[in-house]
PDB file of C-alpha atoms in Angstrom:
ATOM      1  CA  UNK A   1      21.149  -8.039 -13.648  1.00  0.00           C
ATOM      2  CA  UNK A   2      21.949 -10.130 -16.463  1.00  0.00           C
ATOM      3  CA  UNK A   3      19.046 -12.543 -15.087  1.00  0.00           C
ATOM      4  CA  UNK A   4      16.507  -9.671 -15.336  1.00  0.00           C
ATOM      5  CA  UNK A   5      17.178  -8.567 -18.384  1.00  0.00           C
ATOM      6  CA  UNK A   6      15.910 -12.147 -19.968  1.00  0.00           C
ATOM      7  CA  UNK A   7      12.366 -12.023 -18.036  1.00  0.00           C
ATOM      8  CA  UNK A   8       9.645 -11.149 -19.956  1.00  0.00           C
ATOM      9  CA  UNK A   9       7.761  -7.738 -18.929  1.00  0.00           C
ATOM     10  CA  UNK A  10       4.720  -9.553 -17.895  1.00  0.00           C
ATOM     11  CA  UNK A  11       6.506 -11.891 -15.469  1.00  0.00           C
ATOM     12  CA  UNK A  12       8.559  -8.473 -14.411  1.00  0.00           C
ATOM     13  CA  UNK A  13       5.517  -6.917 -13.863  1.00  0.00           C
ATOM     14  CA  UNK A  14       3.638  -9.924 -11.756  1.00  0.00           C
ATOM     15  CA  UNK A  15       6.491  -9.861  -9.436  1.00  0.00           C
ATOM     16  CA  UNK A  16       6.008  -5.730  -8.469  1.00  0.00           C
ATOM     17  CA  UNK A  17       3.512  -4.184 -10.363  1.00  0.00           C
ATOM     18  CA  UNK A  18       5.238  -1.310  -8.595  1.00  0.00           C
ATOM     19  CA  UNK A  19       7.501  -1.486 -11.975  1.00  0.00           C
ATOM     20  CA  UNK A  20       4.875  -0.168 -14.505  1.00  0.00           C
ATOM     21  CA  UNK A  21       5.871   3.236 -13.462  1.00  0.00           C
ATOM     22  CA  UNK A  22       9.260   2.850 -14.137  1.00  0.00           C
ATOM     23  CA  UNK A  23       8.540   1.392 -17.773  1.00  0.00           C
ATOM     24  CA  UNK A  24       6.085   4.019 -18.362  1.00  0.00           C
ATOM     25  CA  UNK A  25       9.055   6.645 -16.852  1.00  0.00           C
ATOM     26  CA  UNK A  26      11.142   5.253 -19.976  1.00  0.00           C
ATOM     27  CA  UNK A  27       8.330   5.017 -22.440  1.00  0.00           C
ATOM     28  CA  UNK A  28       8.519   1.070 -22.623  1.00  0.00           C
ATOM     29  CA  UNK A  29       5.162  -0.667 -24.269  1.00  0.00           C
ATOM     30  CA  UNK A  30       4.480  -3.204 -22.033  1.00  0.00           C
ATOM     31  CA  UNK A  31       1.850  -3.903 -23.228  1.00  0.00           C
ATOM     32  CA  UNK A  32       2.249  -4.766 -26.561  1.00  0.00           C
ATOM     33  CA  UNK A  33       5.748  -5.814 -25.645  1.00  0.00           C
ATOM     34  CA  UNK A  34       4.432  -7.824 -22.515  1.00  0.00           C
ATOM     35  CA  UNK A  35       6.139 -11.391 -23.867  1.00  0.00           C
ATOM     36  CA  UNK A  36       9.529 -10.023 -25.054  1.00  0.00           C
ATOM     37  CA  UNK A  37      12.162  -9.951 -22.821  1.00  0.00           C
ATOM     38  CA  UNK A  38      13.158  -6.812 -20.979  1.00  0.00           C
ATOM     39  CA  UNK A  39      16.375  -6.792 -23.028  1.00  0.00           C
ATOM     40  CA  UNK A  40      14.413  -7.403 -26.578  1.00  0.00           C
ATOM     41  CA  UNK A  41      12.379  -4.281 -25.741  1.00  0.00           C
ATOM     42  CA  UNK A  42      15.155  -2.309 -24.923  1.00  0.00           C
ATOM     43  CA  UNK A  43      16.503  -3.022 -28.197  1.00  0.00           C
ATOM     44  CA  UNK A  44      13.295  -2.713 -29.835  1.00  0.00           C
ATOM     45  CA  UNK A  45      12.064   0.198 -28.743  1.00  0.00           C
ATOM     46  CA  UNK A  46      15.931   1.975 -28.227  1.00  0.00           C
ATOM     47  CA  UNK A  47      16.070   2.113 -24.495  1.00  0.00           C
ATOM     48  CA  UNK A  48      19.143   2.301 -22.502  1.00  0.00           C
ATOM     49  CA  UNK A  49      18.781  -0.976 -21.073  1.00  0.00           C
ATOM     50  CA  UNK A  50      21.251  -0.358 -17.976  1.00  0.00           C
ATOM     51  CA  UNK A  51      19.495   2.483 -16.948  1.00  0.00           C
ATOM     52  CA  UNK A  52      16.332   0.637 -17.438  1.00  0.00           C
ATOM     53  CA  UNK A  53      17.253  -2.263 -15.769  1.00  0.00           C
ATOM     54  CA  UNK A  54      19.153  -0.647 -12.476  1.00  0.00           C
ATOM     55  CA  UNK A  55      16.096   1.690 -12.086  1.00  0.00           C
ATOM     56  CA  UNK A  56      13.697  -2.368 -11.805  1.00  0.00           C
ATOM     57  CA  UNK A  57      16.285  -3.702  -9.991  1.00  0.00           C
ATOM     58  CA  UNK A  58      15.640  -0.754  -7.051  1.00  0.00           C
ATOM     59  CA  UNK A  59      12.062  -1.262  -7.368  1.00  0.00           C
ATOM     60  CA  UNK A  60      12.374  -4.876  -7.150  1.00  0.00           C
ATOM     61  CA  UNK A  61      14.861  -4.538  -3.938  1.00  0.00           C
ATOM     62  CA  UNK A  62      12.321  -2.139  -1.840  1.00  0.00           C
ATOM     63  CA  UNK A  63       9.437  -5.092  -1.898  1.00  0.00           C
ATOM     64  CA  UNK A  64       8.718  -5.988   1.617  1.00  0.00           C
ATOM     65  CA  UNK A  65      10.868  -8.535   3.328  1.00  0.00           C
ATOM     66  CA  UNK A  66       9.564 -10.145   6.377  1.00  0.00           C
ATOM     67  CA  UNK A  67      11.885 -12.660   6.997  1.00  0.00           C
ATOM     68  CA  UNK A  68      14.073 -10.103   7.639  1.00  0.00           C
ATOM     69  CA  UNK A  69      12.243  -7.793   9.596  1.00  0.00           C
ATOM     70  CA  UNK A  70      10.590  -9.848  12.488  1.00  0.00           C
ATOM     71  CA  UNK A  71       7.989  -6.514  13.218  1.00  0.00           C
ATOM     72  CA  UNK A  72       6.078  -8.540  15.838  1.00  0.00           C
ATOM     73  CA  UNK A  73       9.211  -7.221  17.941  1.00  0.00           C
ATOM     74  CA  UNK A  74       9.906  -3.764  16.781  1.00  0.00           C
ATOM     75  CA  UNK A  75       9.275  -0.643  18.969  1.00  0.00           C
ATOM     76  CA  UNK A  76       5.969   1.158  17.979  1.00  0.00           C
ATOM     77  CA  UNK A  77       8.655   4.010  16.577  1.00  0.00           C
ATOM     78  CA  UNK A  78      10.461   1.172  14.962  1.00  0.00           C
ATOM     79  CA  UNK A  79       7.083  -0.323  13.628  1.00  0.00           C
ATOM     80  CA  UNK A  80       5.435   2.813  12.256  1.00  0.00           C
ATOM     81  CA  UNK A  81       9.108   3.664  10.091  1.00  0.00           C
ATOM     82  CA  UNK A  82       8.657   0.117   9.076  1.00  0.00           C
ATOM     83  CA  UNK A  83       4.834   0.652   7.618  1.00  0.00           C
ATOM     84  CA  UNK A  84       5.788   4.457   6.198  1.00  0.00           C
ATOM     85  CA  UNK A  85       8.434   2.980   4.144  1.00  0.00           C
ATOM     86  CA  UNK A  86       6.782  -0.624   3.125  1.00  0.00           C
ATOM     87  CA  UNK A  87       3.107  -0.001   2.738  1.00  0.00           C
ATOM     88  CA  UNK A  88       2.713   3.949   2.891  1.00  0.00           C
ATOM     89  CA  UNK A  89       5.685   4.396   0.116  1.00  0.00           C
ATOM     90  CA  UNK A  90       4.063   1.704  -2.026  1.00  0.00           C
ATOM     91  CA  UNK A  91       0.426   3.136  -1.862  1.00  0.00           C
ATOM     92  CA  UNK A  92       1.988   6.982  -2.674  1.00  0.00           C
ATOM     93  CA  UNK A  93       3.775   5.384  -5.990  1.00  0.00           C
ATOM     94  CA  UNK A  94       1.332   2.857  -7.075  1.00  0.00           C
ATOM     95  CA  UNK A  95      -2.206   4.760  -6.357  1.00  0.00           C
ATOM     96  CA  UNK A  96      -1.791   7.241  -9.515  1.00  0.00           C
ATOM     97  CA  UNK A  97      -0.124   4.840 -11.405  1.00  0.00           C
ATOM     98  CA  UNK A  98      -2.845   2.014 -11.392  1.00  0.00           C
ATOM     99  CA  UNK A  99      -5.891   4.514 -10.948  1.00  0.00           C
ATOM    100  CA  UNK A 100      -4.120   6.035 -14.466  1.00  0.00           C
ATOM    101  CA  UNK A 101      -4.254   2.328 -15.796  1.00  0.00           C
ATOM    102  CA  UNK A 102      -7.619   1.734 -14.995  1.00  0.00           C
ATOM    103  CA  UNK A 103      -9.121   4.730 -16.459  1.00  0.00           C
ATOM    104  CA  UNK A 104      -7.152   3.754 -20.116  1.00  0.00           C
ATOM    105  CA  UNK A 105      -9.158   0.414 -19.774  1.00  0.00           C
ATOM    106  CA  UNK A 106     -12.025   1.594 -19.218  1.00  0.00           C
ATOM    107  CA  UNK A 107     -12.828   4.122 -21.581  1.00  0.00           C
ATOM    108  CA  UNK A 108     -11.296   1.448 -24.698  1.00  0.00           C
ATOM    109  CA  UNK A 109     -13.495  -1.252 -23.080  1.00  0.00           C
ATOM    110  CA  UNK A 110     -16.066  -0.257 -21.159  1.00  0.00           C
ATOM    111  CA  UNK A 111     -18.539  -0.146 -23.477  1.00  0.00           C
ATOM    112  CA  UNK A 112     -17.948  -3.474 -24.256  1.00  0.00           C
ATOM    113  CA  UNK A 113     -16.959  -4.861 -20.589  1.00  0.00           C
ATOM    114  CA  UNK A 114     -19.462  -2.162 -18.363  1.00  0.00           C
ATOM    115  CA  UNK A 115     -17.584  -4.025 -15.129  1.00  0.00           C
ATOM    116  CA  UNK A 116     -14.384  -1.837 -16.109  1.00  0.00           C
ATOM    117  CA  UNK A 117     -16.521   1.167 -15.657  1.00  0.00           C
ATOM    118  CA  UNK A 118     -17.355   0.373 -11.762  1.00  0.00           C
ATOM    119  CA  UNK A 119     -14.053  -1.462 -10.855  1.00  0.00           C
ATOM    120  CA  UNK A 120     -12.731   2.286 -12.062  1.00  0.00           C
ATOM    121  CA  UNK A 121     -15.340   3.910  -9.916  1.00  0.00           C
ATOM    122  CA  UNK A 122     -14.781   2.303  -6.739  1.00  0.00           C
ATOM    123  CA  UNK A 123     -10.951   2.082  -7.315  1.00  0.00           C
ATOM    124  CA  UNK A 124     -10.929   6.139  -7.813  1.00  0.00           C
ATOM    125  CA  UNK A 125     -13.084   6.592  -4.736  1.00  0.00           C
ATOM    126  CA  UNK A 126     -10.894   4.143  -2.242  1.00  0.00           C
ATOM    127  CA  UNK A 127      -8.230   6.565  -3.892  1.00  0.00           C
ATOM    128  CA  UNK A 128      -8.884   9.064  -3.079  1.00  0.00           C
ATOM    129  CA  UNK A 129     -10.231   7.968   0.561  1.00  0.00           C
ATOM    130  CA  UNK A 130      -6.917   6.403   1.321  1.00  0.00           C
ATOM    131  CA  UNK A 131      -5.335   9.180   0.660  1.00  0.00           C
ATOM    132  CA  UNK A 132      -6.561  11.246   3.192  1.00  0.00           C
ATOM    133  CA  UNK A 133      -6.364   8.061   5.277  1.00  0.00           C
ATOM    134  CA  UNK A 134      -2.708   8.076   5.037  1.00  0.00           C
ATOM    135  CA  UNK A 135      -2.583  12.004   5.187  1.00  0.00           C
ATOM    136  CA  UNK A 136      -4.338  11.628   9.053  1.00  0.00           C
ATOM    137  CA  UNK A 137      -1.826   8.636   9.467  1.00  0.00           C
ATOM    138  CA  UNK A 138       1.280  10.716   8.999  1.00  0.00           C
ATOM    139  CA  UNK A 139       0.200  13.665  10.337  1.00  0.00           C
ATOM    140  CA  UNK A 140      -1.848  12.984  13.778  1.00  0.00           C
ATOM    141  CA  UNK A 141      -1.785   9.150  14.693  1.00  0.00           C
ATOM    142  CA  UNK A 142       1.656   8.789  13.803  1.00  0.00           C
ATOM    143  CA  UNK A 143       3.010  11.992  16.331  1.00  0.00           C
ATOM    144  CA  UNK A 144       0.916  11.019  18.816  1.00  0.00           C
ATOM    145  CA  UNK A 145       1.944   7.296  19.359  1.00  0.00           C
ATOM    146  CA  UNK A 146       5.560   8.238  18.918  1.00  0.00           C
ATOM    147  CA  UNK A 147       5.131  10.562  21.325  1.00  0.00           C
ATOM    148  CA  UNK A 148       3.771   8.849  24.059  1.00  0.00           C
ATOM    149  CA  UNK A 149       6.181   6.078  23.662  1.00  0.00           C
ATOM    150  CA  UNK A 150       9.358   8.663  24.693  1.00  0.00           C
ATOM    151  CA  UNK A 151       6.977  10.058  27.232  1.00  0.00           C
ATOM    152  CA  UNK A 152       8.269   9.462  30.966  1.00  0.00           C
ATOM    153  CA  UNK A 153       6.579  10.426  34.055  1.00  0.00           C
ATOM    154  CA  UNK A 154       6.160  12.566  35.694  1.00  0.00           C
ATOM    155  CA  UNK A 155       5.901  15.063  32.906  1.00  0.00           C
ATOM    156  CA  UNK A 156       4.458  18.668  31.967  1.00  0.00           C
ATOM    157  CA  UNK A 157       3.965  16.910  28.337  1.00  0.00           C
ATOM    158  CA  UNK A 158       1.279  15.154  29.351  1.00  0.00           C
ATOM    159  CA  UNK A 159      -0.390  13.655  26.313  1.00  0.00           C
ATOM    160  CA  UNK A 160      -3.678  13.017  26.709  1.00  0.00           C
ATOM    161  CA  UNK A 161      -4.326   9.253  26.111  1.00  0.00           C
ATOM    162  CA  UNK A 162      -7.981   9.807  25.580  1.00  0.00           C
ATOM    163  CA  UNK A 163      -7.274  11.581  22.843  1.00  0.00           C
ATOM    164  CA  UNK A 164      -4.970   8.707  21.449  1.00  0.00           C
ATOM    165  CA  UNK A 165      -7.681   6.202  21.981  1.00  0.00           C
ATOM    166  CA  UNK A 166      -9.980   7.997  20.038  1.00  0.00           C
ATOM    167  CA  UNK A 167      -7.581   8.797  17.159  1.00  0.00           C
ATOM    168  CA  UNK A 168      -7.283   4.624  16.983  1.00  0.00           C
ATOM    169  CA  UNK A 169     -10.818   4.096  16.865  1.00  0.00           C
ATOM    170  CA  UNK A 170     -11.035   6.465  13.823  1.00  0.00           C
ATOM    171  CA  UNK A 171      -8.291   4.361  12.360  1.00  0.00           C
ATOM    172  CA  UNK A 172     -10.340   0.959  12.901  1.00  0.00           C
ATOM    173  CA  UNK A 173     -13.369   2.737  11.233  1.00  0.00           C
ATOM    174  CA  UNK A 174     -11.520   3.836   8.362  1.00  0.00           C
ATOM    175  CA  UNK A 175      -9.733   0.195   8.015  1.00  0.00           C
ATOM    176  CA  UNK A 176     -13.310  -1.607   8.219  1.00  0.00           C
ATOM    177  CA  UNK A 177     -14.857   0.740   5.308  1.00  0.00           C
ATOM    178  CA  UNK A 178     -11.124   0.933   3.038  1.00  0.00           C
ATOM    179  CA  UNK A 179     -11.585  -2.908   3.295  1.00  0.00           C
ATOM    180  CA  UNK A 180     -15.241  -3.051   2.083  1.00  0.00           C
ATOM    181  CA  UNK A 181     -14.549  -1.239  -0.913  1.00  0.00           C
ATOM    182  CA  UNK A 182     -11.754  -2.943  -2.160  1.00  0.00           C
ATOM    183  CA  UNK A 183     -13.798  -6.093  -1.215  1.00  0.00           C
ATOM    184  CA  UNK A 184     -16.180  -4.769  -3.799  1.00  0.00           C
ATOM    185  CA  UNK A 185     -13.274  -4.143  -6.276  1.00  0.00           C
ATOM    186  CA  UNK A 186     -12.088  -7.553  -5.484  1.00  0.00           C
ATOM    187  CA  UNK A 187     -15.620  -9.426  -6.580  1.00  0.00           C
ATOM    188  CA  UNK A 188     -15.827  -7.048  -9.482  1.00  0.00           C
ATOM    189  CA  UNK A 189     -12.705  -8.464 -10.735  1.00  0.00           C
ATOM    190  CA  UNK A 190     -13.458 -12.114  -9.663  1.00  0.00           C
ATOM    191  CA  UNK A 191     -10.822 -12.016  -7.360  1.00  0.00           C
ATOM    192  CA  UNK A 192      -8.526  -9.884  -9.960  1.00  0.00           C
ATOM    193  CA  UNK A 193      -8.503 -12.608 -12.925  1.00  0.00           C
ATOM    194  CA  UNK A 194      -8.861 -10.867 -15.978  1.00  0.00           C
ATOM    195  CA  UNK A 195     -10.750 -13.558 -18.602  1.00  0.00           C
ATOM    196  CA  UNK A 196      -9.421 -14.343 -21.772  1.00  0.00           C
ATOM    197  CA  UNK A 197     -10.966 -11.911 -23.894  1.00  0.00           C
ATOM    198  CA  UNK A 198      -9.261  -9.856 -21.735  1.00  0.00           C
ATOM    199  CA  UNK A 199      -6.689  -7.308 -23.333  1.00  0.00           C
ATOM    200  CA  UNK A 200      -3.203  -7.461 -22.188  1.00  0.00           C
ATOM    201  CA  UNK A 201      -3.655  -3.976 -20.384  1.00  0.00           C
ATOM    202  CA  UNK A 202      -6.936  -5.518 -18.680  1.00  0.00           C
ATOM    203  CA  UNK A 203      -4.482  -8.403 -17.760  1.00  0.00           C
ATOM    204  CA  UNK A 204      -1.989  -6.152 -16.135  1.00  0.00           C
ATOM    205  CA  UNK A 205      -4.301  -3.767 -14.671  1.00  0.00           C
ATOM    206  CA  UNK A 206      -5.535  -6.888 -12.400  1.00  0.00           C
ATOM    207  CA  UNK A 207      -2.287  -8.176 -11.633  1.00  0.00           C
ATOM    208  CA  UNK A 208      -1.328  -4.846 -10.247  1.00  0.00           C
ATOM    209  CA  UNK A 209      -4.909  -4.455  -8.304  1.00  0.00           C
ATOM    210  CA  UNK A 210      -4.039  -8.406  -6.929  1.00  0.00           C
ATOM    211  CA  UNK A 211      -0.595  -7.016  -5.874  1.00  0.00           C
ATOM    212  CA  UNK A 212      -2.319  -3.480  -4.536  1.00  0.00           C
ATOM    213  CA  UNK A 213      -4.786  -6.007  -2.647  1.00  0.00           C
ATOM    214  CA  UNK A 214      -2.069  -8.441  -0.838  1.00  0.00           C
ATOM    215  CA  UNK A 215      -0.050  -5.484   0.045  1.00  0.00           C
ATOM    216  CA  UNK A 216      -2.904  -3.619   1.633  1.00  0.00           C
ATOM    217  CA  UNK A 217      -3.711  -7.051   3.635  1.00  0.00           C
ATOM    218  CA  UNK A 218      -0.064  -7.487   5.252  1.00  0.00           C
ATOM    219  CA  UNK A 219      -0.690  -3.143   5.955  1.00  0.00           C
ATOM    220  CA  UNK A 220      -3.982  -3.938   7.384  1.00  0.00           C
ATOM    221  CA  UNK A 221      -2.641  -7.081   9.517  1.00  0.00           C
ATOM    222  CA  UNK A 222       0.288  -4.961  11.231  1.00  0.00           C
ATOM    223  CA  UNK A 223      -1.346  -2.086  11.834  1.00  0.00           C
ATOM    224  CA  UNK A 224      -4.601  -3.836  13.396  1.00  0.00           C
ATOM    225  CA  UNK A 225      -2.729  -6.836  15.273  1.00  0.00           C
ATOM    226  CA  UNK A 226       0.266  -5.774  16.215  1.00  0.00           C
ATOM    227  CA  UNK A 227       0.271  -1.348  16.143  1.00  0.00           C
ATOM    228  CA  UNK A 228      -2.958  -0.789  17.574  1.00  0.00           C
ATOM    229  CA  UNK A 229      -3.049  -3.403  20.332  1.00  0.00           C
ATOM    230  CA  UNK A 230       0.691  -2.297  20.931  1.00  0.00           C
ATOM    231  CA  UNK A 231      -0.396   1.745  21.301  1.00  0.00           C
ATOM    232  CA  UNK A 232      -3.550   0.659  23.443  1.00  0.00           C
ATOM    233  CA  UNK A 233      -1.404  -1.165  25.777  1.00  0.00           C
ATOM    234  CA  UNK A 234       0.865   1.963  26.352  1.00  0.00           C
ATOM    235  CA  UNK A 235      -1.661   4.205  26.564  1.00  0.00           C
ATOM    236  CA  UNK A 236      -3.370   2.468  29.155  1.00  0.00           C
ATOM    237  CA  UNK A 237      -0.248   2.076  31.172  1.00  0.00           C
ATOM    238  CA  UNK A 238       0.915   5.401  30.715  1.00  0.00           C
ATOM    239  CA  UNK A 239      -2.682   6.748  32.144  1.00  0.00           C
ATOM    240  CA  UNK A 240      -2.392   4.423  35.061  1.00  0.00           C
ATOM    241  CA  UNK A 241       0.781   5.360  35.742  1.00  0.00           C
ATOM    242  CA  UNK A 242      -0.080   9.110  35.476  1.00  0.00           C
ATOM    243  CA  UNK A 243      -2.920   8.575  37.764  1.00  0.00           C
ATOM    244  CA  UNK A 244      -1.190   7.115  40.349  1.00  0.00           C
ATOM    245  CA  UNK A 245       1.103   9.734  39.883  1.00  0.00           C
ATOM    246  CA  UNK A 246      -1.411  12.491  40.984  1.00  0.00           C
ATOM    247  CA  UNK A 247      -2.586   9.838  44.054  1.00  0.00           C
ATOM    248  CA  UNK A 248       0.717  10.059  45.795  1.00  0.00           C
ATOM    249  CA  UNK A 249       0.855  14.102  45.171  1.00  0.00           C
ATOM    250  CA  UNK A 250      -2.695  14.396  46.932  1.00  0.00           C
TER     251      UNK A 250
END
């Protein structure tokens, strides 16, 4: 604790921009306030700095840990927990947050910077796309792969694997198009580094887009290396199976 209270906000905030809604929570000005240390501002700006720093410290703690958590041999149950409360949790906190910061930089310095004005644009609309992306996640893909994982034969339950299948390919078409636009976002930015003449918000801004970026690339990797393959596999042996199934009853 003691350690965290003498980093400066900027460095707090490069390690999990996930933290800018906890200093906004307590009114902190990181921005002007992005070199003093997160004790100084506490002081400064009269903010209990326990509560302050306990609330980081949990933010901090919840960043993915893969040496840890070896997914490449999880259950598809275990793996989809795993991406709800890793990438899914980090997307529902940070999405307002950083579309919120975005919009503040781009109607001080648009006019002056007109890339601020599309980076906002195409950040709003991946928004508000993912969104729904995760919405159809949660609520259909999810079920269904969880559910044909407990599924035994010979059943009445019969899931219909088709069905599956063509709930993944919807979720390789939304990956390929998600990707393009923050691809677009990404050269906007050049590659999320914020020049110079750059405010400090513009800074931050970036360096919570970079970390938005990464942490969408390890989402992207599990679910399209390691969940889909995983849930085509089973559903292709769970069909076979069911079809030979029927062969012996006939």
């Amino acid at each position: 604790m003691e350690n965290l209270l003498q980093e400066p906000l900027f460095s707090i905030i490069k390690q999990s921009p996930a933290t800018v809604a906890v200093l906004e929570k307590f009114h902190v000005d990181y921005c002007h306030f992005s070199k003093k240390t997160l004790a100084e501002v506490c002081t400064m700006q009269q903010v209990p700095t326990e509560a302050l720093a306990q609330a980081i410290q949990q933010v901090l703690l919840l960043q993915p840990n893969h040496t840890i958590n070896d997914v490449s041999t999880m259950s598809l149950t275990e793996l989809i927990t795993y991406i709800q409360n890793n990438y899914h949790a980090y997307l529902k906190n940070q999405l307002p947050v950083i579309l919120k910061q975005l919009e503040k930089t781009a109607q001080k310095h648009g006019e002056k910077f007109s890339f601020l004005l599309d980076v906002f644009f195409f950040f709003e609309l991946w928004k508000d796309e993912m969104t729904t992306h995760l919405i159809y996640e949660e609520s259909k893909l999810f079920p269904a792969i969880m559910a044909l994982e407990k599924q035994s034969y010979p059943t009445d339950g019969f899931i219909d694997t088709a069905t599956l299948e063509q709930l993944l390919r919807i979720l390789e078409k939304e990956h390929e198009h998600s990707d393009d636009l923050m691809e677009k976002i990404k050269t906007l930015t050049q590659d999320f580094t914020a020049s110079p003449q750059n405010c400090k918000a513009v800074q931050l801004s970036f360096a919570a887009l970079k970390h938005l970026y990464q942490n969408l690339q390890e989402h992207l990797q599990i679910e399209n290396n390691l969940l889909i393959p995983k849930a085509k596999k089973i559903a292709l042996h769970k069909r076979n199976t069911h079809n030979k199934n029927n062969s012996r009853l006939t």
